[in-house]
mmCIF file of C-alpha atoms in Angstrom:
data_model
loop_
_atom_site.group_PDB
_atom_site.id
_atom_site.type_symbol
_atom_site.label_atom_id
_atom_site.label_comp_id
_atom_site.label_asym_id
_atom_site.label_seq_id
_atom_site.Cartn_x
_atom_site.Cartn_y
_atom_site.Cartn_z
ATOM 1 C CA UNK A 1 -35.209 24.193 -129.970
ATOM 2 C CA UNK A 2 -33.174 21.709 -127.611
ATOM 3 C CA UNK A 3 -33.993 20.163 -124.178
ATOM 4 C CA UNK A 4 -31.626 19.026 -121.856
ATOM 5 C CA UNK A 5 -33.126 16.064 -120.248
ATOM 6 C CA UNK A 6 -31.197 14.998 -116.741
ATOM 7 C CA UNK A 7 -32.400 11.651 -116.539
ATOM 8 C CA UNK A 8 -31.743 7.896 -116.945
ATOM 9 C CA UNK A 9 -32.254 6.273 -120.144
ATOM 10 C CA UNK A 10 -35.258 3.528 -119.908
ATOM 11 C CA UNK A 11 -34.123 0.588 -118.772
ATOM 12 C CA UNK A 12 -33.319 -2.622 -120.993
ATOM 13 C CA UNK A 13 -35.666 -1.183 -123.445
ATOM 14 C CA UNK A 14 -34.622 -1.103 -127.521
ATOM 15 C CA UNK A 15 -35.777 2.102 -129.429
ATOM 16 C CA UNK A 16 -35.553 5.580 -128.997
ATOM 17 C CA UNK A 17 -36.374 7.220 -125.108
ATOM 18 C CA UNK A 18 -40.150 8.232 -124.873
ATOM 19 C CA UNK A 19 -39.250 11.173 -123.406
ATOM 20 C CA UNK A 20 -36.739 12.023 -126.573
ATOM 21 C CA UNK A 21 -40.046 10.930 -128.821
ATOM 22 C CA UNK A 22 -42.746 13.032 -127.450
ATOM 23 C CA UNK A 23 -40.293 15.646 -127.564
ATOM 24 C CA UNK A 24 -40.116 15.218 -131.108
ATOM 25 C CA UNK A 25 -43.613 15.172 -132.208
ATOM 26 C CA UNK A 26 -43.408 18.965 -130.528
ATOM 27 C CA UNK A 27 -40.762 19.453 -132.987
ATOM 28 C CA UNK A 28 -38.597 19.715 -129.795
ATOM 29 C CA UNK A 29 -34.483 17.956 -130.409
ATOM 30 C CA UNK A 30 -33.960 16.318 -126.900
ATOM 31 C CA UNK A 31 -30.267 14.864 -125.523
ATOM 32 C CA UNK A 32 -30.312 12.549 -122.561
ATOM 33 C CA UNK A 33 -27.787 12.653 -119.811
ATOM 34 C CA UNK A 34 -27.714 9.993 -116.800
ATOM 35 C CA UNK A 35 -27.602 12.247 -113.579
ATOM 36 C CA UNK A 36 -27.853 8.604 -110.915
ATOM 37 C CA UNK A 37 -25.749 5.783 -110.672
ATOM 38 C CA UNK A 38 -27.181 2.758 -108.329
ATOM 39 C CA UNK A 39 -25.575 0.039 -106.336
ATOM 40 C CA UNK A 40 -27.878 -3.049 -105.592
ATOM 41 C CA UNK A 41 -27.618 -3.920 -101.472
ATOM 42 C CA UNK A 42 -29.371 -6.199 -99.409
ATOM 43 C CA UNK A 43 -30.509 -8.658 -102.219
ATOM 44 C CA UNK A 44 -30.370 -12.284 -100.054
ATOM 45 C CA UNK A 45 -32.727 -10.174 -97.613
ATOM 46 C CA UNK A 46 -35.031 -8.988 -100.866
ATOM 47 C CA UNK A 47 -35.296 -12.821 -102.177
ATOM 48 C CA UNK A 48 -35.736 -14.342 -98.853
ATOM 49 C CA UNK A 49 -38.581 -12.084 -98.072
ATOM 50 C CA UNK A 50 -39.731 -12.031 -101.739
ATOM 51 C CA UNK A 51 -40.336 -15.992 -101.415
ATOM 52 C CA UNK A 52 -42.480 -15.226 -97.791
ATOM 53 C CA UNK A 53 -45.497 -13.581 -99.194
ATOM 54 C CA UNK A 54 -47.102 -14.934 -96.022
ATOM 55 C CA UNK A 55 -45.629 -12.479 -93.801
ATOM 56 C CA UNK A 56 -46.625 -9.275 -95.958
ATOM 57 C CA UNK A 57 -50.153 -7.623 -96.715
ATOM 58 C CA UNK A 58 -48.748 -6.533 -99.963
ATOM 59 C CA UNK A 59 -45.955 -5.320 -102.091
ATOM 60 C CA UNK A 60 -45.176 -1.401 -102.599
ATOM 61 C CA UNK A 61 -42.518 0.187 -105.325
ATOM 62 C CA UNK A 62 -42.293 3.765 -106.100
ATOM 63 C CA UNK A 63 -39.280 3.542 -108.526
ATOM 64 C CA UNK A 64 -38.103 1.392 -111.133
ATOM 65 C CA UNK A 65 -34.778 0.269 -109.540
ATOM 66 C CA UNK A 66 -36.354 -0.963 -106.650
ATOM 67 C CA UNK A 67 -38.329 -3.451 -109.145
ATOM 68 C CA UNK A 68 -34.995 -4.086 -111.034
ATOM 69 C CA UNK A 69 -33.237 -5.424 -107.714
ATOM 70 C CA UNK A 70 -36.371 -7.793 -107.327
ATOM 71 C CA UNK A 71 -35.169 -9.336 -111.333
ATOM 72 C CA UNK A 72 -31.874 -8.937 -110.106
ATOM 73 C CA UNK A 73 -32.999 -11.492 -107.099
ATOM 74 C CA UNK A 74 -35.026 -13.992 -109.789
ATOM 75 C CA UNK A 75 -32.511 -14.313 -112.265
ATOM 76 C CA UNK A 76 -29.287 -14.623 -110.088
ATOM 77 C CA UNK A 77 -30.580 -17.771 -107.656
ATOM 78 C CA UNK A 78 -32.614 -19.041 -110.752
ATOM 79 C CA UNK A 79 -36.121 -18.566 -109.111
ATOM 80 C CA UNK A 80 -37.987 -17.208 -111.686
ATOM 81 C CA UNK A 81 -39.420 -20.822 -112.076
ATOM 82 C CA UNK A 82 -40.691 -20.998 -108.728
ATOM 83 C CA UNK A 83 -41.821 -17.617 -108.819
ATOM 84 C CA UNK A 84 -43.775 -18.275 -111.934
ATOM 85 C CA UNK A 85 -45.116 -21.172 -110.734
ATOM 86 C CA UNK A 86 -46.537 -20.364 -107.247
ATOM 87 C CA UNK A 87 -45.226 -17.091 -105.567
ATOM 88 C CA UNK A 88 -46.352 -14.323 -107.985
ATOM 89 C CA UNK A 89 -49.959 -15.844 -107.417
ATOM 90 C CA UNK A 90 -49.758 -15.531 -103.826
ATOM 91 C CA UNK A 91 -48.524 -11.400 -103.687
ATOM 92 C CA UNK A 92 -51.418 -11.187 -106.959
ATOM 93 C CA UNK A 93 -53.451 -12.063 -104.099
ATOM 94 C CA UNK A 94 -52.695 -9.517 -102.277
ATOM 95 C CA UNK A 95 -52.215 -5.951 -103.554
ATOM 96 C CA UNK A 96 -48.997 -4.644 -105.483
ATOM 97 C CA UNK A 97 -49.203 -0.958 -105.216
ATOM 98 C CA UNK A 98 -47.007 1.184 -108.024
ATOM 99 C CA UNK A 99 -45.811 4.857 -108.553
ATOM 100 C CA UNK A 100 -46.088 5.757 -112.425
ATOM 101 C CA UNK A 101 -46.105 3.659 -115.385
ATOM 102 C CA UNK A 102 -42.660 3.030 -115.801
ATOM 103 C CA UNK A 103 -42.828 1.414 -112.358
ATOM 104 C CA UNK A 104 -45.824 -0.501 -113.042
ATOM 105 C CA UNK A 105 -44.400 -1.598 -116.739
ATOM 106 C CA UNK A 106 -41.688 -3.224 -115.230
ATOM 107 C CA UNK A 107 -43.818 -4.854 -112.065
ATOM 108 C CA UNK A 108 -46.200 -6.455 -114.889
ATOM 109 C CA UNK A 109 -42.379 -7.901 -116.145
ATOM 110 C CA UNK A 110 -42.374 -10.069 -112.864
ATOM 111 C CA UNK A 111 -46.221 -11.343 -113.622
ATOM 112 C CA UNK A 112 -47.583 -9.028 -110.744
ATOM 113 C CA UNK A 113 -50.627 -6.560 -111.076
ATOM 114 C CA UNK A 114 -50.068 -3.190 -110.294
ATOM 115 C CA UNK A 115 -52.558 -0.930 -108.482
ATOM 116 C CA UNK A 116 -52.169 2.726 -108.082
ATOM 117 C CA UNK A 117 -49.661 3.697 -111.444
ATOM 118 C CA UNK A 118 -51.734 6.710 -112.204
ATOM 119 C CA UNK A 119 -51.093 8.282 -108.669
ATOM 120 C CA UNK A 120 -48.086 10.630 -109.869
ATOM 121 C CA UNK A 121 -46.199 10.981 -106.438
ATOM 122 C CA UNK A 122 -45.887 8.963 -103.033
ATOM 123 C CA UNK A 123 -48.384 11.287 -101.349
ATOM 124 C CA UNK A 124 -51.205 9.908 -103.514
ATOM 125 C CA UNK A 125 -50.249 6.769 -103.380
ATOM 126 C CA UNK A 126 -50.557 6.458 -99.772
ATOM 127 C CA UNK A 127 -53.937 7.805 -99.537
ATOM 128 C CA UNK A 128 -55.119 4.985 -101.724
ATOM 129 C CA UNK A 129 -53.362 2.112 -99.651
ATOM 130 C CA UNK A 130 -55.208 3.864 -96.770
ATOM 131 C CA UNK A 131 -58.346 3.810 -98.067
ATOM 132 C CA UNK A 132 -58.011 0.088 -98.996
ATOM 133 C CA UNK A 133 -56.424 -1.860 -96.844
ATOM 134 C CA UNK A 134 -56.826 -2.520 -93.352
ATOM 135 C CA UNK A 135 -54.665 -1.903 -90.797
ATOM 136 C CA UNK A 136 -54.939 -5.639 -89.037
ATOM 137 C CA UNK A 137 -52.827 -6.731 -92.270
ATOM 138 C CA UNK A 138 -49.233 -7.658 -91.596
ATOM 139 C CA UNK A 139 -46.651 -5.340 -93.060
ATOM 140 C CA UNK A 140 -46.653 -4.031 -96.076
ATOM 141 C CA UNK A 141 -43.205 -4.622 -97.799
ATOM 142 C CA UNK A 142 -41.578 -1.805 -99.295
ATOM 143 C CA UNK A 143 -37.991 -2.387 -101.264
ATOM 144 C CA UNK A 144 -36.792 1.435 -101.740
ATOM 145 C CA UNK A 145 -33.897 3.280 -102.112
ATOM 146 C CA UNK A 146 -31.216 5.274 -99.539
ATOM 147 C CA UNK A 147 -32.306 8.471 -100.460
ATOM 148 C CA UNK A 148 -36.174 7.651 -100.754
ATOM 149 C CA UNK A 149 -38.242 10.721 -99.246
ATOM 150 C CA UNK A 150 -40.617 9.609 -96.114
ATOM 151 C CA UNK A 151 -43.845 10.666 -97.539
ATOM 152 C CA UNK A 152 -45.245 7.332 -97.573
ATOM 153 C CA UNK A 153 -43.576 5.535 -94.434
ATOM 154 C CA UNK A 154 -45.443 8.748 -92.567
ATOM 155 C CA UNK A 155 -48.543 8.535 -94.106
ATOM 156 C CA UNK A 156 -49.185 5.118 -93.896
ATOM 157 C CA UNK A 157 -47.555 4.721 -89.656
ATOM 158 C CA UNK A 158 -49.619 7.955 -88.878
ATOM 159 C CA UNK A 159 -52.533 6.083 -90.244
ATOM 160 C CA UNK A 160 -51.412 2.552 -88.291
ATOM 161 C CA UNK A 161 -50.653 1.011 -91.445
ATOM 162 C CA UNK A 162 -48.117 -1.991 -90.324
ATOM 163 C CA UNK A 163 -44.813 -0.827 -92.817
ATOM 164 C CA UNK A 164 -41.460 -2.791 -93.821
ATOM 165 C CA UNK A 165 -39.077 -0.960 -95.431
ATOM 166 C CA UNK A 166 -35.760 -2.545 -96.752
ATOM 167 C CA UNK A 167 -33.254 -0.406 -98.694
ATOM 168 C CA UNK A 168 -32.534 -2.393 -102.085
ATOM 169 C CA UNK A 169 -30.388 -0.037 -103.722
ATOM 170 C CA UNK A 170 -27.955 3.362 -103.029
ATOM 171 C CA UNK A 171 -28.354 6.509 -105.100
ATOM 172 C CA UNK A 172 -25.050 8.402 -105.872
ATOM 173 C CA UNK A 173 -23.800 11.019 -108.716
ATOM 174 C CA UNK A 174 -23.403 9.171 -112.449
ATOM 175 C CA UNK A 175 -19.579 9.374 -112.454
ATOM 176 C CA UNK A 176 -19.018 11.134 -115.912
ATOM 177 C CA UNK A 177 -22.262 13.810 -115.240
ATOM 178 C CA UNK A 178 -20.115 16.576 -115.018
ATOM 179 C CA UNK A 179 -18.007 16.133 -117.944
ATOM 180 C CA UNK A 180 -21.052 15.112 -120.028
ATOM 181 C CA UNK A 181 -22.823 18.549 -118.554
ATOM 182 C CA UNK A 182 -19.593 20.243 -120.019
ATOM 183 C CA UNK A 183 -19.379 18.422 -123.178
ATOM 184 C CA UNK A 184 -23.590 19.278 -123.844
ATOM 185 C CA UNK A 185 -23.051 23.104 -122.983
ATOM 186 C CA UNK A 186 -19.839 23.648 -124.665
ATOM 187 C CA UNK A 187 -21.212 21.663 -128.116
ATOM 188 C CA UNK A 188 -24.942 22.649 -127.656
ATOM 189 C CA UNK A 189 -24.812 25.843 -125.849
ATOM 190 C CA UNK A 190 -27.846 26.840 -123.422
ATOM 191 C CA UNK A 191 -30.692 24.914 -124.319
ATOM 192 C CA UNK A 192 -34.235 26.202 -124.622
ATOM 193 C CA UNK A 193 -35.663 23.877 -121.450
ATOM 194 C CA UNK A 194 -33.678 21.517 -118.628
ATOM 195 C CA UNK A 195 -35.951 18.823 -117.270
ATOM 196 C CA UNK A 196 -35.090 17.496 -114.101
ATOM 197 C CA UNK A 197 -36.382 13.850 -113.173
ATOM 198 C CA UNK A 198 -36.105 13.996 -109.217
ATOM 199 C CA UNK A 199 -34.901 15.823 -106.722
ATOM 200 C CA UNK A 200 -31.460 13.939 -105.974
ATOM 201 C CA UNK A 201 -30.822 14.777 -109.823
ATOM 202 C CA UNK A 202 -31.911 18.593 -108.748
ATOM 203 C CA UNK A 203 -29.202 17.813 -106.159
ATOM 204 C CA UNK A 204 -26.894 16.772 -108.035
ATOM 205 C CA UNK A 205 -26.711 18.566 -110.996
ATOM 206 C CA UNK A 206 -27.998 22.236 -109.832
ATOM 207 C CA UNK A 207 -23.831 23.342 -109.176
ATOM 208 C CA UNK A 208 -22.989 22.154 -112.760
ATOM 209 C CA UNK A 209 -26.227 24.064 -114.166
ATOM 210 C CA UNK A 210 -25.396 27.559 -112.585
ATOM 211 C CA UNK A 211 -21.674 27.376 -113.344
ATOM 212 C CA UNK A 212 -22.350 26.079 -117.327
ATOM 213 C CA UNK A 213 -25.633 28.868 -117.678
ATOM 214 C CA UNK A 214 -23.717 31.795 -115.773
ATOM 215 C CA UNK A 215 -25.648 34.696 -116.685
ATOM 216 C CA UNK A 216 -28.435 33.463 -118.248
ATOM 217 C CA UNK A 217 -29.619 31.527 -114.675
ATOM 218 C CA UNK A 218 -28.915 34.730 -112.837
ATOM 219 C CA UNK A 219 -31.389 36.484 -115.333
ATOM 220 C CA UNK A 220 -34.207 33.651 -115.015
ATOM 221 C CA UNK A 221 -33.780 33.788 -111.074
ATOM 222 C CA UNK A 222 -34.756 36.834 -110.657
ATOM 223 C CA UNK A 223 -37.856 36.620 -113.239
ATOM 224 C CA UNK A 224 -40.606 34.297 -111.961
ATOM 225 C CA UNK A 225 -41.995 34.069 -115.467
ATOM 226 C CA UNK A 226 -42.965 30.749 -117.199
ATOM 227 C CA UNK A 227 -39.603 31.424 -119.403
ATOM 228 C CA UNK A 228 -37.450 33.745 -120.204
ATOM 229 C CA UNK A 229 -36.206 35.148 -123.751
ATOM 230 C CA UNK A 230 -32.467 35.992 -123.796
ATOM 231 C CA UNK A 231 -30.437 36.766 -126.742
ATOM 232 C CA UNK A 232 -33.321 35.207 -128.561
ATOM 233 C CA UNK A 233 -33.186 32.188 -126.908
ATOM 234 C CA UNK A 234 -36.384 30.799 -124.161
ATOM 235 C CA UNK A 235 -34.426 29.340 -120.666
ATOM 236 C CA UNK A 236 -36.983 27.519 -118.728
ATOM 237 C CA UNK A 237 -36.895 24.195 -116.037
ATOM 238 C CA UNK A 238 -39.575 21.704 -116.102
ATOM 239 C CA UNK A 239 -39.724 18.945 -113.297
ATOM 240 C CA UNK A 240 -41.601 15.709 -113.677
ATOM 241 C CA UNK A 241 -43.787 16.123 -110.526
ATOM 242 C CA UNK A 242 -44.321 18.378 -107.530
ATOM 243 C CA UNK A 243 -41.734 16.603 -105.221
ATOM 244 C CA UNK A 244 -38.813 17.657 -108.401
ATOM 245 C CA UNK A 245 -40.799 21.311 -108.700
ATOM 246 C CA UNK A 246 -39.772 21.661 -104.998
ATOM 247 C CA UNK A 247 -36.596 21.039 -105.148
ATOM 248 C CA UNK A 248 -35.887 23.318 -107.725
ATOM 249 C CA UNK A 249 -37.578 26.035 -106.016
ATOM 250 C CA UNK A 250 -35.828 25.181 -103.055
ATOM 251 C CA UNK A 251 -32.450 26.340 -104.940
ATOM 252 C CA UNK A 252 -34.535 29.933 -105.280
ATOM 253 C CA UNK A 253 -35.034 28.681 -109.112
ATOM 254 C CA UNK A 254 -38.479 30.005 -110.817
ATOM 255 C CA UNK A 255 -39.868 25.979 -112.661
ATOM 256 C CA UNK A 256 -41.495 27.135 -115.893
ATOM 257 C CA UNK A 257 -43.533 23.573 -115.843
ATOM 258 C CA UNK A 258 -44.687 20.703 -114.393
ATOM 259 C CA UNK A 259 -45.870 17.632 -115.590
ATOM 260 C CA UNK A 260 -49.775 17.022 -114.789
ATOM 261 C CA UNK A 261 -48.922 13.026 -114.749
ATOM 262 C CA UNK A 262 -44.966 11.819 -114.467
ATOM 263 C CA UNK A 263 -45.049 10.232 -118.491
ATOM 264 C CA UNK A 264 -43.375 11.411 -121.162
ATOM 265 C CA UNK A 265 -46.385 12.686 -123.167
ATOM 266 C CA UNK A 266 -47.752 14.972 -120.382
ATOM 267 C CA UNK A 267 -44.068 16.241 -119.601
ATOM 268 C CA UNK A 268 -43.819 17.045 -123.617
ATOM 269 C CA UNK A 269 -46.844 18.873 -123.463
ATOM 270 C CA UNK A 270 -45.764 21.083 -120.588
ATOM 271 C CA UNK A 271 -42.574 21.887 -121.935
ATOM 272 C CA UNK A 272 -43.946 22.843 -125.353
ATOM 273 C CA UNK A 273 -46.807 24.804 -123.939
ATOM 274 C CA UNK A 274 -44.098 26.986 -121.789
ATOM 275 C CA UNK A 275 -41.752 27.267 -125.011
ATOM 276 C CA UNK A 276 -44.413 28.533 -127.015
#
């Protein structure tokens, strides 16, 4: 059976996706289409605070490309040096609190410690910066993205947890998703399962979805089922965590799965178990 998986591919990694291999070992064939495109902004104002770990009780990143932006900072002044020398030691000594394991992968890149990559969502995480910080600390410092959700910012303010938030990056539609959403459906047809990876790709992509599916996502909106046999064929939507689940159920879409942890094995499982 084939899954449609609306995501990004891993970044600067060699090898096949993780996602597309656990798939695989649940004799599920998985294609990959990017659903994002990101622009980098603000980066001067990322290094020079990067290079101040004085001024911050800590580091926070809940995505990848947030992370990215800092390597983006390191490698274009030619910092890394100093970093490695002396500046990565001083945030280690303080705490650098991560969403997933992507996310903390690429924070152990920079030589930081992570804290917090089993969480699963934003929520989490900010009960655990709650419970172990104190709020005399100077701000937090939180690189993020335009469209980042304010979960955390509220938890941790209502909590008088000092916050700084800079936006490192802007979120907009991958500029060939709908043609590659026509190309998959017209050579591929309806595949057993879509996965969708957040909820601006849930935004994105939802139009493309109902117009390619037609009938079939009329049928499955109507029947709140884990998934739905037509013509022979199982239509289901997994998300990767609650926050995606919502947003698809927002549309008045019936999610056949969620992942228990965002990774790529736990995600496999799900789908396979609702395929079955």
């Amino acid at each position: 059976m084939q899954v449609l998986l609306l995501k990004e591919p891993r970044d600067g990694a060699s090898g096949p996706d993780p996602y597309i291999k656990e798939l695989a070992s649940h004799g599920l064939s998985a294609t990959l289409i990017p659903v994002l495109s990101f622009k980098f902004v603000s980066l001067n104002t990322l290094s020079d605070k990067l290079f101040q770990p004085e001024k911050h009780g800590g580091l926070i990143f809940t995505s990848p490309r947030a992370v990215e932006a800092v390597k983006i900072c390191l490698e274009a002044e030619e910092r890394r040096e100093e970093w490695d020398r002396s500046v990565k030691e001083k945030w280690n000594a303080k705490s650098v609190y991560v969403v997933g394991k992507a996310t903390a992968a690429l924070v152990r890149n920079l030589g930081l410690n992570p804290l917090g990559e089993d969480t699963g969502t934003a929520e989490i995480l900010s009960r655990v910066i709650i419970e172990r910080e104190d709020t005399n600390i100077p701000p937090l410092f939180f690189p993020c993205g335009s469209i980042k959700r304010e979960v955390l910012p509220s938890a941790l303010r209502e909590n008088g947890m000092p916050l700084e938030t800079l936006t490192v990056y802007q979120t907009a539609e991958h500029p060939d998703l709908d043609k590659n959403l026509k190309n998959y459906f017209t050579v591929q047809g309806i595949p057993a399962s879509i996965a969708f990876f957040s909820p601006s790709g849930v935004k994105f992509c939802i139009e493309a979805v109902r117009r390619l599916s037609g009938e079939h996502l009329t049928q499955i909106k109507v029947q709140p089922h884990n998934s739905k046999y037509m013509n022979g064929q199982i239509f289901s939507f997994a998300a990767i965590g609650p926050t995606t689940q919502d947003a698809i159920t927002a549309e008045g879409l019936c999610v056949s799965c969620t992942a228990e942890k965002p990774t790529a094995e736990h995600l496999a499982a799900a789908i396979a178990k609702a395929l079955q």
